[in-house]
PDB file of C-alpha atoms in Angstrom:
ATOM      1  CA  ASN A   1       0.000   0.000   0.000  1.00 95.00           C
ATOM      2  CA  ILE A   2       2.774   2.442   0.873  1.00 96.00           C
ATOM      3  CA  GLN A   3       4.525   1.740  -2.405  1.00 95.00           C
ATOM      4  CA  ARG A   4       1.263   2.380  -4.269  1.00 96.00           C
ATOM      5  CA  VAL A   5       0.677   5.609  -2.332  1.00 97.00           C
ATOM      6  CA  ARG A   6       4.170   6.842  -3.123  1.00 97.00           C
ATOM      7  CA  ALA A   7       3.652   6.081  -6.806  1.00 97.00           C
ATOM      8  CA  ARG A   8       0.421   8.099  -6.738  1.00 97.00           C
ATOM      9  CA  ILE A   9       2.183  10.960  -4.959  1.00 98.00           C
ATOM     10  CA  ALA A  10       4.902  10.922  -7.620  1.00 97.00           C
ATOM     11  CA  ALA A  11       2.332  10.943 -10.431  1.00 97.00           C
ATOM     12  CA  SER A  12       0.482  13.876  -8.861  1.00 96.00           C
ATOM     13  CA  CYS A  13       3.713  15.800  -8.453  1.00 97.00           C
ATOM     14  CA  LEU A  14       4.709  15.124 -12.046  1.00 97.00           C
ATOM     15  CA  ARG A  15       1.448  16.657 -13.276  1.00 95.00           C
ATOM     16  CA  ILE A  16       2.202  19.947 -11.523  1.00 95.00           C
ATOM     17  CA  LYS A  17       6.012  19.875 -11.654  1.00 96.00           C
ATOM     18  CA  ARG A  18       6.639  19.357  -7.939  1.00 95.00           C
ATOM     19  CA  TYR A  19       9.195  17.096  -6.292  1.00 96.00           C
ATOM     20  CA  PRO A  20       7.670  14.105  -4.452  1.00 96.00           C
ATOM     21  CA  ALA A  21      10.183  14.619  -1.644  1.00 95.00           C
ATOM     22  CA  GLU A  22       8.376  17.876  -0.830  1.00 95.00           C
ATOM     23  CA  ILE A  23       5.286  15.964   0.309  1.00 97.00           C
ATOM     24  CA  VAL A  24       5.201  14.711   3.906  1.00 98.00           C
ATOM     25  CA  LEU A  25       3.225  11.483   4.272  1.00 98.00           C
ATOM     26  CA  VAL A  26       1.648  11.466   7.725  1.00 98.00           C
ATOM     27  CA  CYS A  27       0.608   7.928   8.635  1.00 97.00           C
ATOM     28  CA  VAL A  28      -2.668   8.117  10.593  1.00 97.00           C
ATOM     29  CA  ALA A  29      -2.344   5.473  13.305  1.00 94.00           C
ATOM     30  CA  LYS A  30      -5.814   5.876  14.821  1.00 91.00           C
ATOM     31  CA  GLY A  31      -7.128   2.453  15.886  1.00 90.00           C
ATOM     32  CA  ARG A  32      -4.074   0.594  14.588  1.00 93.00           C
ATOM     33  CA  SER A  33      -2.015  -1.924  16.526  1.00 92.00           C
ATOM     34  CA  ILE A  34       1.652  -1.451  17.322  1.00 92.00           C
ATOM     35  CA  THR A  35       2.390  -4.345  14.974  1.00 92.00           C
ATOM     36  CA  GLU A  36       0.643  -2.557  12.105  1.00 93.00           C
ATOM     37  CA  ILE A  37       2.399   0.711  12.877  1.00 93.00           C
ATOM     38  CA  LYS A  38       5.811  -0.973  13.013  1.00 91.00           C
ATOM     39  CA  GLU A  39       5.110  -2.608   9.669  1.00 92.00           C
ATOM     40  CA  ALA A  40       4.470   0.838   8.176  1.00 93.00           C
ATOM     41  CA  LEU A  41       7.647   2.145   9.774  1.00 91.00           C
ATOM     42  CA  SER A  42       9.614  -0.669   8.168  1.00 91.00           C
ATOM     43  CA  PHE A  43       8.731   0.880   4.782  1.00 93.00           C
ATOM     44  CA  GLY A  44      10.244   4.208   5.702  1.00 91.00           C
ATOM     45  CA  VAL A  45       7.330   6.052   7.300  1.00 93.00           C
ATOM     46  CA  LYS A  46       8.718   8.682   9.695  1.00 92.00           C
ATOM     47  CA  ASP A  47       5.632  10.769  10.529  1.00 95.00           C
ATOM     48  CA  ILE A  48       2.879   9.397  12.764  1.00 95.00           C
ATOM     49  CA  GLY A  49      -0.472  11.132  13.183  1.00 96.00           C
ATOM     50  CA  GLU A  50      -3.017  10.539  15.930  1.00 96.00           C
ATOM     51  CA  ASN A  51      -6.484  11.853  16.696  1.00 94.00           C
ATOM     52  CA  LYS A  52      -6.574  10.920  20.362  1.00 92.00           C
ATOM     53  CA  ILE A  53      -4.111  11.757  23.111  1.00 93.00           C
ATOM     54  CA  GLN A  54      -4.480   8.482  25.023  1.00 92.00           C
ATOM     55  CA  GLU A  55      -3.798   6.322  21.969  1.00 92.00           C
ATOM     56  CA  ALA A  56      -0.809   8.456  21.046  1.00 92.00           C
ATOM     57  CA  LEU A  57       0.687   8.170  24.541  1.00 91.00           C
ATOM     58  CA  LEU A  58       0.460   4.372  24.427  1.00 90.00           C
ATOM     59  CA  GLN A  59       2.017   4.228  20.960  1.00 90.00           C
ATOM     60  CA  TYR A  60       4.767   6.655  21.914  1.00 89.00           C
ATOM     61  CA  LYS A  61       5.750   4.684  25.004  1.00 86.00           C
ATOM     62  CA  GLN A  62       6.119   1.500  22.966  1.00 86.00           C
ATOM     63  CA  LEU A  63       7.815   2.988  19.937  1.00 85.00           C
ATOM     64  CA  ARG A  64      10.295   5.288  21.663  1.00 74.00           C
ATOM     65  CA  GLN A  65      12.129   2.224  22.996  1.00 63.00           C
ATOM     66  CA  ASP A  66      13.214   1.388  19.455  1.00 62.00           C
ATOM     67  CA  PRO A  67      16.258   3.507  18.547  1.00 58.00           C
ATOM     68  CA  ASP A  68      15.671   2.863  14.834  1.00 58.00           C
ATOM     69  CA  HIS A  69      12.394   4.800  14.900  1.00 57.00           C
ATOM     70  CA  ARG A  70      13.127   8.507  15.030  1.00 78.00           C
ATOM     71  CA  LEU A  71       9.626   9.710  14.471  1.00 89.00           C
ATOM     72  CA  LYS A  72       7.821  13.000  14.154  1.00 93.00           C
ATOM     73  CA  TRP A  73       4.464  13.022  15.948  1.00 95.00           C
ATOM     74  CA  HIS A  74       1.440  14.901  14.621  1.00 97.00           C
ATOM     75  CA  MET A  75      -1.748  15.753  16.515  1.00 97.00           C
ATOM     76  CA  LEU A  76      -4.565  15.638  13.968  1.00 97.00           C
ATOM     77  CA  GLY A  77      -7.838  15.470  15.880  1.00 92.00           C
ATOM     78  CA  HIS A  78      -9.753  18.022  17.894  1.00 93.00           C
ATOM     79  CA  LEU A  79      -7.649  18.926  20.924  1.00 95.00           C
ATOM     80  CA  GLN A  80      -9.525  19.542  24.150  1.00 93.00           C
ATOM     81  CA  ARG A  81      -8.027  22.206  26.364  1.00 92.00           C
ATOM     82  CA  ASN A  82      -7.746  19.797  29.302  1.00 94.00           C
ATOM     83  CA  LYS A  83      -5.496  17.548  27.169  1.00 95.00           C
ATOM     84  CA  VAL A  84      -3.083  20.268  26.112  1.00 97.00           C
ATOM     85  CA  LYS A  85      -0.538  19.516  28.842  1.00 96.00           C
ATOM     86  CA  ASP A  86      -0.020  15.998  27.495  1.00 96.00           C
ATOM     87  CA  ALA A  87      -0.125  17.155  23.885  1.00 97.00           C
ATOM     88  CA  VAL A  88       2.744  19.614  24.153  1.00 97.00           C
ATOM     89  CA  LYS A  89       4.925  16.960  25.785  1.00 95.00           C
ATOM     90  CA  LEU A  90       4.382  14.542  22.923  1.00 94.00           C
ATOM     91  CA  PHE A  91       3.581  16.171  19.594  1.00 96.00           C
ATOM     92  CA  ASP A  92       6.054  17.878  17.297  1.00 96.00           C
ATOM     93  CA  LEU A  93       3.284  19.508  15.262  1.00 98.00           C
ATOM     94  CA  ILE A  94      -0.321  20.168  16.308  1.00 98.00           C
ATOM     95  CA  HIS A  95      -2.454  20.465  13.156  1.00 98.00           C
ATOM     96  CA  SER A  96      -5.797  21.235  14.769  1.00 96.00           C
ATOM     97  CA  VAL A  97      -5.533  24.592  16.570  1.00 98.00           C
ATOM     98  CA  ASP A  98      -9.050  25.860  15.996  1.00 96.00           C
ATOM     99  CA  SER A  99      -9.491  28.750  18.440  1.00 96.00           C
ATOM    100  CA  LEU A 100      -7.637  31.550  20.150  1.00 97.00           C
ATOM    101  CA  LEU A 101      -8.399  30.038  23.560  1.00 97.00           C
ATOM    102  CA  LEU A 102      -6.785  26.743  22.538  1.00 97.00           C
ATOM    103  CA  ALA A 103      -3.741  28.555  21.193  1.00 98.00           C
ATOM    104  CA  GLN A 104      -3.386  30.449  24.467  1.00 98.00           C
ATOM    105  CA  GLU A 105      -3.627  27.193  26.442  1.00 98.00           C
ATOM    106  CA  ILE A 106      -0.951  25.567  24.279  1.00 98.00           C
ATOM    107  CA  ASP A 107       1.268  28.627  24.679  1.00 98.00           C
ATOM    108  CA  GLN A 108       0.908  28.474  28.466  1.00 98.00           C
ATOM    109  CA  GLU A 109       1.685  24.743  28.736  1.00 98.00           C
ATOM    110  CA  ALA A 110       4.566  24.928  26.253  1.00 98.00           C
ATOM    111  CA  GLY A 111       6.060  27.752  28.279  1.00 98.00           C
ATOM    112  CA  LYS A 112       6.038  25.612  31.413  1.00 97.00           C
ATOM    113  CA  ILE A 113       8.372  23.083  29.800  1.00 97.00           C
ATOM    114  CA  GLY A 114      10.459  25.565  27.820  1.00 97.00           C
ATOM    115  CA  LYS A 115       9.174  24.412  24.447  1.00 98.00           C
ATOM    116  CA  LEU A 116       8.461  26.321  21.257  1.00 98.00           C
ATOM    117  CA  GLN A 117       5.436  24.404  19.971  1.00 98.00           C
ATOM    118  CA  ASP A 118       4.877  24.220  16.226  1.00 98.00           C
ATOM    119  CA  ILE A 119       1.213  24.502  15.249  1.00 98.00           C
ATOM    120  CA  LEU A 120      -1.087  24.735  12.259  1.00 98.00           C
ATOM    121  CA  LEU A 121      -4.296  26.733  12.335  1.00 98.00           C
ATOM    122  CA  GLU A 122      -7.369  24.733  11.362  1.00 97.00           C
ATOM    123  CA  VAL A 123      -9.570  26.614   8.916  1.00 97.00           C
ATOM    124  CA  LYS A 124     -13.244  25.899   8.337  1.00 95.00           C
ATOM    125  CA  THR A 125     -13.312  26.133   4.552  1.00 92.00           C
ATOM    126  CA  SER A 126     -16.767  24.517   4.299  1.00 88.00           C
ATOM    127  CA  PRO A 127     -19.989  25.433   6.119  1.00 82.00           C
ATOM    128  CA  GLU A 128     -20.878  22.199   7.981  1.00 78.00           C
ATOM    129  CA  ALA A 129     -21.974  22.826  11.544  1.00 73.00           C
ATOM    130  CA  THR A 130     -19.911  19.863  12.761  1.00 76.00           C
ATOM    131  CA  LYS A 131     -16.638  21.307  11.459  1.00 81.00           C
ATOM    132  CA  SER A 132     -14.207  23.113  13.740  1.00 86.00           C
ATOM    133  CA  GLY A 133     -11.813  25.852  12.790  1.00 94.00           C
ATOM    134  CA  PHE A 134     -11.378  29.531  12.120  1.00 96.00           C
ATOM    135  CA  VAL A 135     -13.746  30.912   9.511  1.00 94.00           C
ATOM    136  CA  PRO A 136     -11.823  32.574   6.681  1.00 95.00           C
ATOM    137  CA  GLN A 137     -12.938  36.108   7.481  1.00 95.00           C
ATOM    138  CA  GLU A 138     -11.590  35.774  11.050  1.00 93.00           C
ATOM    139  CA  LEU A 139      -8.300  34.165  10.124  1.00 96.00           C
ATOM    140  CA  GLY A 140      -6.224  37.309   9.624  1.00 95.00           C
ATOM    141  CA  ARG A 141      -7.056  38.698  13.038  1.00 95.00           C
ATOM    142  CA  ALA A 142      -6.499  35.285  14.655  1.00 96.00           C
ATOM    143  CA  VAL A 143      -3.059  35.025  13.062  1.00 97.00           C
ATOM    144  CA  GLU A 144      -2.174  38.473  14.344  1.00 96.00           C
ATOM    145  CA  LEU A 145      -3.137  37.563  17.920  1.00 97.00           C
ATOM    146  CA  ILE A 146      -1.641  34.067  17.928  1.00 97.00           C
ATOM    147  CA  SER A 147       1.626  35.247  16.388  1.00 94.00           C
ATOM    148  CA  GLY A 148       2.116  37.352  19.492  1.00 95.00           C
ATOM    149  CA  LEU A 149       2.242  34.283  21.747  1.00 97.00           C
ATOM    150  CA  THR A 150       5.855  33.583  22.657  1.00 97.00           C
ATOM    151  CA  ASN A 151       5.810  29.794  23.000  1.00 98.00           C
ATOM    152  CA  LEU A 152       4.072  28.999  19.693  1.00 96.00           C
ATOM    153  CA  LYS A 153       5.212  29.061  16.093  1.00 97.00           C
ATOM    154  CA  VAL A 154       2.551  29.086  13.391  1.00 97.00           C
ATOM    155  CA  LYS A 155       3.833  26.861  10.592  1.00 98.00           C
ATOM    156  CA  GLY A 156       0.791  26.893   8.328  1.00 98.00           C
ATOM    157  CA  LEU A 157      -2.853  25.995   7.841  1.00 98.00           C
ATOM    158  CA  MET A 158      -4.954  22.824   7.893  1.00 98.00           C
ATOM    159  CA  THR A 159      -8.399  21.945   6.591  1.00 97.00           C
ATOM    160  CA  ILE A 160     -10.694  18.949   6.150  1.00 94.00           C
ATOM    161  CA  ALA A 161     -12.834  18.768   3.024  1.00 90.00           C
ATOM    162  CA  PRO A 162     -16.569  18.067   3.431  1.00 85.00           C
ATOM    163  CA  LEU A 163     -17.726  14.471   3.639  1.00 75.00           C
ATOM    164  CA  GLY A 164     -20.676  12.926   1.872  1.00 61.00           C
ATOM    165  CA  ALA A 165     -19.905  13.203  -1.834  1.00 55.00           C
ATOM    166  CA  PRO A 166     -20.400  10.052  -3.964  1.00 55.00           C
ATOM    167  CA  LEU A 167     -17.215   7.977  -3.946  1.00 56.00           C
ATOM    168  CA  GLU A 168     -16.378   8.668  -7.587  1.00 59.00           C
ATOM    169  CA  GLN A 169     -16.716  12.413  -6.960  1.00 73.00           C
ATOM    170  CA  VAL A 170     -14.978  12.702  -3.583  1.00 71.00           C
ATOM    171  CA  ALA A 171     -11.619  13.901  -4.835  1.00 83.00           C
ATOM    172  CA  GLU A 172     -12.860  16.567  -7.244  1.00 88.00           C
ATOM    173  CA  SER A 173     -15.531  17.757  -4.811  1.00 89.00           C
ATOM    174  CA  ALA A 174     -12.735  18.545  -2.346  1.00 92.00           C
ATOM    175  CA  ARG A 175     -10.770  20.697  -4.793  1.00 93.00           C
ATOM    176  CA  PRO A 176     -12.532  24.053  -4.130  1.00 94.00           C
ATOM    177  CA  TYR A 177     -11.901  23.738  -0.385  1.00 95.00           C
ATOM    178  CA  PHE A 178      -8.227  22.908  -0.854  1.00 96.00           C
ATOM    179  CA  ARG A 179      -7.884  25.770  -3.312  1.00 97.00           C
ATOM    180  CA  LYS A 180      -9.498  28.139  -0.825  1.00 97.00           C
ATOM    181  CA  LEU A 181      -6.989  27.119   1.854  1.00 97.00           C
ATOM    182  CA  ARG A 182      -4.096  27.706  -0.510  1.00 97.00           C
ATOM    183  CA  GLN A 183      -5.423  31.151  -1.379  1.00 97.00           C
ATOM    184  CA  LEU A 184      -5.773  32.023   2.300  1.00 97.00           C
ATOM    185  CA  ARG A 185      -2.219  30.816   2.927  1.00 97.00           C
ATOM    186  CA  ASP A 186      -0.871  32.832   0.011  1.00 97.00           C
ATOM    187  CA  ASP A 187      -2.518  35.967   1.380  1.00 96.00           C
ATOM    188  CA  LEU A 188      -0.845  35.452   4.771  1.00 96.00           C
ATOM    189  CA  ASP A 189       2.540  33.838   4.127  1.00 96.00           C
ATOM    190  CA  LYS A 190       3.473  31.833   1.032  1.00 95.00           C
ATOM    191  CA  LYS A 191       6.171  30.007   3.008  1.00 96.00           C
ATOM    192  CA  TRP A 192       3.593  28.424   5.305  1.00 98.00           C
ATOM    193  CA  LEU A 193       2.752  24.725   5.046  1.00 98.00           C
ATOM    194  CA  LEU A 194      -0.606  23.328   3.983  1.00 98.00           C
ATOM    195  CA  SER A 195      -1.975  20.198   5.669  1.00 98.00           C
ATOM    196  CA  MET A 196      -4.823  18.886   3.542  1.00 97.00           C
ATOM    197  CA  GLY A 197      -5.825  15.668   1.844  1.00 96.00           C
ATOM    198  CA  MET A 198      -6.736  12.229   3.144  1.00 95.00           C
ATOM    199  CA  SER A 199      -7.044   8.764   1.641  1.00 93.00           C
ATOM    200  CA  ASP A 200      -9.798   9.615  -0.862  1.00 91.00           C
ATOM    201  CA  ASP A 201      -8.585  13.015  -2.032  1.00 94.00           C
ATOM    202  CA  PHE A 202      -4.840  13.369  -1.423  1.00 96.00           C
ATOM    203  CA  GLU A 203      -3.916  13.546  -5.109  1.00 95.00           C
ATOM    204  CA  VAL A 204      -6.158  16.566  -5.635  1.00 95.00           C
ATOM    205  CA  ALA A 205      -4.767  18.073  -2.421  1.00 96.00           C
ATOM    206  CA  ILE A 206      -1.220  17.748  -3.781  1.00 97.00           C
ATOM    207  CA  GLU A 207      -2.286  19.380  -7.049  1.00 96.00           C
ATOM    208  CA  GLU A 208      -3.696  22.271  -5.028  1.00 97.00           C
ATOM    209  CA  GLY A 209      -0.544  22.744  -2.969  1.00 97.00           C
ATOM    210  CA  ALA A 210      -0.600  20.330  -0.011  1.00 98.00           C
ATOM    211  CA  ASP A 211       2.679  19.880   1.827  1.00 98.00           C
ATOM    212  CA  LEU A 212       1.379  17.335   4.358  1.00 98.00           C
ATOM    213  CA  ILE A 213      -1.157  14.621   3.549  1.00 98.00           C
ATOM    214  CA  ARG A 214      -2.825  12.535   6.261  1.00 98.00           C
ATOM    215  CA  LEU A 215      -3.411   8.918   5.234  1.00 97.00           C
ATOM    216  CA  GLY A 216      -4.782   6.012   7.249  1.00 95.00           C
ATOM    217  CA  ARG A 217      -6.986   3.731   5.199  1.00 93.00           C
ATOM    218  CA  ALA A 218      -4.820   4.054   2.075  1.00 95.00           C
ATOM    219  CA  ILE A 219      -1.903   2.663   4.086  1.00 96.00           C
ATOM    220  CA  PHE A 220      -3.560   0.064   6.305  1.00 94.00           C
ATOM    221  CA  SER A 221      -6.478  -1.334   4.292  1.00 87.00           C
ATOM    222  CA  ARG A 222      -6.134  -4.924   3.114  1.00 78.00           C
ATOM    223  CA  GLN A 223      -6.175  -5.150  -0.658  1.00 61.00           C
TER     224      GLN A 223
END
C-alpha cells in the first residue's frame, strides 16, 4: 500500500512539476495496533499522526524504545483544552488549533516546559456545523493575535474537506476547499505549510498545494 501511495504521490507531483520529496506522508495510526504501525515504519514512514491523546501516549511509550524509529508526531484530531498539557509533551506539530483560547492554552503549557510548539491553524473552509476551525474572514485577526504568543510558532494551515460526496466524486468535490486554503495561505505567508488531503482526495490536495497529507486507510487497508 505504501509503495502504491508513493507512486500516486509521484504521479500527482509530475502533473504539476513538484518534487515528491516535498510531500510529507503522515501515517494516521488511529485504531491501529503497534504491529501494524511498526510494519508501516519498516517501509520508511517517519511521521505518525493521531487523533486521540491516550492512543498516542500508548504508541509513543512503545515505539520510543526502538532507537531505529526517530519519528515526528502529529496531533490531527480536535484537541480539548484539558489535554493540552499531554499534547505539548508529545507532539512535534499540532495540526488542529481551531481557536484563540486553545492557542493560548498551548502557549501556556509549552512555556512551562520551555518548548516552542509548532502549530497549524485549522480553517473551516466549508460550512458544515460539525466542522471546527477559524472561519476565513476571522483568520487574519487570529493570526495576528496568535503570532504574538511567545511559546508557539505558526507553521501553516490545515483543513478537512466536506464528507458525503459520492465515492467517484470525492476527490474533485474537495478541490474548491483545498484551493481556498491555498489562497488564504498565500494571502498570509506563502512560506507556510498546507496540511490537507486524506485517503480519498490526497492527489487533488497535492495538485492544489498540499505539503502534508494525512493517510490512514490508504496505508492500512487490506487489498
